[in-house]
Amino acid sequence: EFRGAEKEYLLAFENYRRGENNNAILNAVKAFESAMKIICSGLGYEYDKDRATAKALINILKQNSFFPSYLNNHMDELRISLETGATTIRNKIAGHGQGASVQETEDMYVEYVLNLVAANIIFLYKIYRKKKTEEH
C-alpha cells in the first residue's frame, strides 16, 4: 500500500548518498505527502488529489480524528514544524530555480529533513495500521 511513498523516500536517500541534496529534500517531502495521501485514500477521507499540500493533508487527518484527541496539539506543532522545517527548507533551498548562482545545500539540512520525514511517516503508518485493524 505504501510502495509509492517508500519509493520516493528511498530515492531521496539515494539522492543524498550521491550528493544530490536538493533532490533528496524534494523527494523526502514528496514521500511524506504521499504517505498522507495513501492514508486518506485508505480510510476514505476526501482530499484534492492534485493539489493537497502537507499542511492540507495534516489538517484533513486531524479533522477526521485520525489522531487521538490528546495528540491534536502535538499534531498542530508537527504541522508547524513541517511547514517551517521540511517544506520551508524544500521551498527555500530546493523547490525553486536557483537563478544565475549555484546554490549548494549542506548535508545537515538533508539529514534533518530525511530524519524528520521518516519518523513521522512511521508514526502515521502505525496509527493507520491500527485503524485498519480496528475496522475489521
PDB file of C-alpha atoms in Angstrom:
ATOM      1  CA  GLU A   1       0.000   0.000   0.000  1.00  0.00           C
ATOM      2  CA  PHE A   2       2.827   2.410   0.831  1.00  0.00           C
ATOM      3  CA  ARG A   3       5.121   1.445  -2.040  1.00  0.00           C
ATOM      4  CA  GLY A   4       4.843   4.859  -3.693  1.00  0.00           C
ATOM      5  CA  ALA A   5       5.888   6.702  -0.539  1.00  0.00           C
ATOM      6  CA  GLU A   6       8.609   4.124   0.108  1.00  0.00           C
ATOM      7  CA  LYS A   7       9.970   4.534  -3.422  1.00  0.00           C
ATOM      8  CA  GLU A   8      10.085   8.334  -3.041  1.00  0.00           C
ATOM      9  CA  TYR A   9      11.831   8.078   0.327  1.00  0.00           C
ATOM     10  CA  LEU A  10      14.395   5.571  -0.964  1.00  0.00           C
ATOM     11  CA  LEU A  11      15.013   7.851  -3.943  1.00  0.00           C
ATOM     12  CA  ALA A  12      15.538  10.752  -1.513  1.00  0.00           C
ATOM     13  CA  PHE A  13      18.088   8.698   0.401  1.00  0.00           C
ATOM     14  CA  GLU A  14      19.804   7.674  -2.840  1.00  0.00           C
ATOM     15  CA  ASN A  15      19.872  11.334  -3.926  1.00  0.00           C
ATOM     16  CA  TYR A  16      21.539  12.196  -0.620  1.00  0.00           C
ATOM     17  CA  ARG A  17      24.056   9.370  -0.976  1.00  0.00           C
ATOM     18  CA  ARG A  18      25.033  10.720  -4.421  1.00  0.00           C
ATOM     19  CA  GLY A  19      25.327  14.300  -3.158  1.00  0.00           C
ATOM     20  CA  GLU A  20      22.141  15.450  -4.907  1.00  0.00           C
ATOM     21  CA  ASN A  21      20.933  17.258  -1.816  1.00  0.00           C
ATOM     22  CA  ASN A  22      18.238  19.422  -3.386  1.00  0.00           C
ATOM     23  CA  ASN A  23      16.620  16.381  -4.995  1.00  0.00           C
ATOM     24  CA  ALA A  24      16.892  14.490  -1.698  1.00  0.00           C
ATOM     25  CA  ILE A  25      14.851  17.193   0.059  1.00  0.00           C
ATOM     26  CA  LEU A  26      12.277  17.301  -2.729  1.00  0.00           C
ATOM     27  CA  ASN A  27      11.766  13.535  -2.723  1.00  0.00           C
ATOM     28  CA  ALA A  28      11.649  13.252   1.074  1.00  0.00           C
ATOM     29  CA  VAL A  29       8.820  15.774   1.310  1.00  0.00           C
ATOM     30  CA  LYS A  30       7.054  14.035  -1.590  1.00  0.00           C
ATOM     31  CA  ALA A  31       7.271  10.781   0.377  1.00  0.00           C
ATOM     32  CA  PHE A  32       5.659  12.403   3.417  1.00  0.00           C
ATOM     33  CA  GLU A  33       2.854  13.882   1.330  1.00  0.00           C
ATOM     34  CA  SER A  34       2.368  10.554  -0.468  1.00  0.00           C
ATOM     35  CA  ALA A  35       2.089   8.683   2.832  1.00  0.00           C
ATOM     36  CA  MET A  36      -0.659  11.035   3.967  1.00  0.00           C
ATOM     37  CA  LYS A  37      -2.477  10.711   0.627  1.00  0.00           C
ATOM     38  CA  ILE A  38      -2.328   6.917   0.950  1.00  0.00           C
ATOM     39  CA  ILE A  39      -3.766   7.157   4.450  1.00  0.00           C
ATOM     40  CA  CYS A  40      -6.543   9.492   3.324  1.00  0.00           C
ATOM     41  CA  SER A  41      -7.429   7.188   0.426  1.00  0.00           C
ATOM     42  CA  GLY A  42      -7.248   4.059   2.566  1.00  0.00           C
ATOM     43  CA  LEU A  43      -9.573   5.498   5.189  1.00  0.00           C
ATOM     44  CA  GLY A  44     -11.929   7.237   2.761  1.00  0.00           C
ATOM     45  CA  TYR A  45     -11.001  10.800   3.717  1.00  0.00           C
ATOM     46  CA  GLU A  46     -11.670  13.265   0.926  1.00  0.00           C
ATOM     47  CA  TYR A  47      -8.795  15.428  -0.320  1.00  0.00           C
ATOM     48  CA  ASP A  48      -7.732  17.158  -3.529  1.00  0.00           C
ATOM     49  CA  LYS A  49      -5.572  14.506  -5.175  1.00  0.00           C
ATOM     50  CA  ASP A  50      -3.837  17.051  -7.409  1.00  0.00           C
ATOM     51  CA  ARG A  51      -3.296  19.987  -5.079  1.00  0.00           C
ATOM     52  CA  ALA A  52      -3.203  18.745  -1.472  1.00  0.00           C
ATOM     53  CA  THR A  53      -0.163  20.065   0.395  1.00  0.00           C
ATOM     54  CA  ALA A  54       1.396  18.677   3.570  1.00  0.00           C
ATOM     55  CA  LYS A  55      -0.450  21.342   5.562  1.00  0.00           C
ATOM     56  CA  ALA A  56      -3.812  20.494   3.995  1.00  0.00           C
ATOM     57  CA  LEU A  57      -3.268  16.759   4.437  1.00  0.00           C
ATOM     58  CA  ILE A  58      -2.363  17.074   8.125  1.00  0.00           C
ATOM     59  CA  ASN A  59      -5.486  19.172   8.625  1.00  0.00           C
ATOM     60  CA  ILE A  60      -7.613  16.542   6.858  1.00  0.00           C
ATOM     61  CA  LEU A  61      -6.202  13.834   9.120  1.00  0.00           C
ATOM     62  CA  LYS A  62      -6.919  15.980  12.158  1.00  0.00           C
ATOM     63  CA  GLN A  63     -10.466  16.834  11.026  1.00  0.00           C
ATOM     64  CA  ASN A  64     -11.196  13.122  10.567  1.00  0.00           C
ATOM     65  CA  SER A  65      -9.938  12.290  14.075  1.00  0.00           C
ATOM     66  CA  PHE A  66      -7.117  10.201  12.657  1.00  0.00           C
ATOM     67  CA  PHE A  67      -5.070  11.061  15.728  1.00  0.00           C
ATOM     68  CA  PRO A  68      -6.255  10.553  19.291  1.00  0.00           C
ATOM     69  CA  SER A  69      -7.631  13.890  20.522  1.00  0.00           C
ATOM     70  CA  TYR A  70      -4.851  14.200  23.109  1.00  0.00           C
ATOM     71  CA  LEU A  71      -2.388  14.459  20.191  1.00  0.00           C
ATOM     72  CA  ASN A  72      -4.177  17.360  18.486  1.00  0.00           C
ATOM     73  CA  ASN A  73      -1.813  19.974  19.935  1.00  0.00           C
ATOM     74  CA  HIS A  74       1.181  17.824  19.063  1.00  0.00           C
ATOM     75  CA  MET A  75      -0.063  17.414  15.501  1.00  0.00           C
ATOM     76  CA  ASP A  76      -0.565  21.166  15.212  1.00  0.00           C
ATOM     77  CA  GLU A  77       3.045  21.575  16.318  1.00  0.00           C
ATOM     78  CA  LEU A  78       4.144  18.855  13.884  1.00  0.00           C
ATOM     79  CA  ARG A  79       2.336  20.668  11.092  1.00  0.00           C
ATOM     80  CA  ILE A  80       4.107  23.892  12.064  1.00  0.00           C
ATOM     81  CA  SER A  81       7.419  22.058  12.329  1.00  0.00           C
ATOM     82  CA  LEU A  82       6.982  20.586   8.872  1.00  0.00           C
ATOM     83  CA  GLU A  83       5.835  23.878   7.408  1.00  0.00           C
ATOM     84  CA  THR A  84       8.770  25.733   8.908  1.00  0.00           C
ATOM     85  CA  GLY A  85      11.175  22.800   8.676  1.00  0.00           C
ATOM     86  CA  ALA A  86      10.990  20.296   5.847  1.00  0.00           C
ATOM     87  CA  THR A  87       8.718  22.153   3.453  1.00  0.00           C
ATOM     88  CA  THR A  88      10.342  25.533   4.079  1.00  0.00           C
ATOM     89  CA  ILE A  89      13.796  24.052   3.521  1.00  0.00           C
ATOM     90  CA  ARG A  90      12.456  22.458   0.340  1.00  0.00           C
ATOM     91  CA  ASN A  91      10.941  25.732  -0.859  1.00  0.00           C
ATOM     92  CA  LYS A  92      13.850  27.980   0.112  1.00  0.00           C
ATOM     93  CA  ILE A  93      16.706  25.687  -0.845  1.00  0.00           C
ATOM     94  CA  ALA A  94      15.475  23.108  -3.314  1.00  0.00           C
ATOM     95  CA  GLY A  95      11.974  23.843  -4.529  1.00  0.00           C
ATOM     96  CA  HIS A  96      12.520  26.722  -6.922  1.00  0.00           C
ATOM     97  CA  GLY A  97      15.015  27.724  -9.597  1.00  0.00           C
ATOM     98  CA  GLN A  98      18.331  28.875  -8.201  1.00  0.00           C
ATOM     99  CA  GLY A  99      18.974  31.609 -10.744  1.00  0.00           C
ATOM    100  CA  ALA A 100      22.438  32.512 -12.014  1.00  0.00           C
ATOM    101  CA  SER A 101      24.421  31.362  -8.986  1.00  0.00           C
ATOM    102  CA  VAL A 102      24.614  27.728  -7.953  1.00  0.00           C
ATOM    103  CA  GLN A 103      23.131  27.065  -4.508  1.00  0.00           C
ATOM    104  CA  GLU A 104      24.669  24.248  -2.522  1.00  0.00           C
ATOM    105  CA  THR A 105      22.562  22.573   0.145  1.00  0.00           C
ATOM    106  CA  GLU A 106      24.555  21.410   3.140  1.00  0.00           C
ATOM    107  CA  ASP A 107      24.240  17.807   4.278  1.00  0.00           C
ATOM    108  CA  MET A 108      22.897  18.806   7.692  1.00  0.00           C
ATOM    109  CA  TYR A 109      19.700  20.147   6.109  1.00  0.00           C
ATOM    110  CA  VAL A 110      19.150  16.971   4.128  1.00  0.00           C
ATOM    111  CA  GLU A 111      19.839  14.784   7.168  1.00  0.00           C
ATOM    112  CA  TYR A 112      17.348  16.789   9.202  1.00  0.00           C
ATOM    113  CA  VAL A 113      14.620  16.504   6.567  1.00  0.00           C
ATOM    114  CA  LEU A 114      15.247  12.783   5.983  1.00  0.00           C
ATOM    115  CA  ASN A 115      15.017  12.051   9.707  1.00  0.00           C
ATOM    116  CA  LEU A 116      12.008  14.293  10.338  1.00  0.00           C
ATOM    117  CA  VAL A 117      10.076  12.809   7.445  1.00  0.00           C
ATOM    118  CA  ALA A 118      10.998   9.186   8.246  1.00  0.00           C
ATOM    119  CA  ALA A 119       9.991   9.437  11.904  1.00  0.00           C
ATOM    120  CA  ASN A 120       6.647  10.950  11.012  1.00  0.00           C
ATOM    121  CA  ILE A 121       5.865   8.552   8.166  1.00  0.00           C
ATOM    122  CA  ILE A 122       6.473   5.627  10.524  1.00  0.00           C
ATOM    123  CA  PHE A 123       4.281   7.210  13.201  1.00  0.00           C
ATOM    124  CA  LEU A 124       1.445   7.884  10.737  1.00  0.00           C
ATOM    125  CA  TYR A 125       1.768   4.398   9.254  1.00  0.00           C
ATOM    126  CA  LYS A 126       1.434   2.765  12.677  1.00  0.00           C
ATOM    127  CA  ILE A 127      -1.685   4.774  13.503  1.00  0.00           C
ATOM    128  CA  TYR A 128      -3.082   3.864  10.075  1.00  0.00           C
ATOM    129  CA  ARG A 129      -2.419   0.121  10.532  1.00  0.00           C
ATOM    130  CA  LYS A 130      -4.103   0.231  13.929  1.00  0.00           C
ATOM    131  CA  LYS A 131      -7.164   1.966  12.476  1.00  0.00           C
ATOM    132  CA  LYS A 132      -7.346  -0.522   9.590  1.00  0.00           C
ATOM    133  CA  THR A 133      -7.108  -3.440  12.037  1.00  0.00           C
ATOM    134  CA  GLU A 134      -9.880  -1.966  14.185  1.00  0.00           C
ATOM    135  CA  GLU A 135     -12.130  -1.705  11.102  1.00  0.00           C
ATOM    136  CA  HIS A 136     -12.085  -5.482  10.645  1.00  0.00           C
TER     137      HIS A 136
END
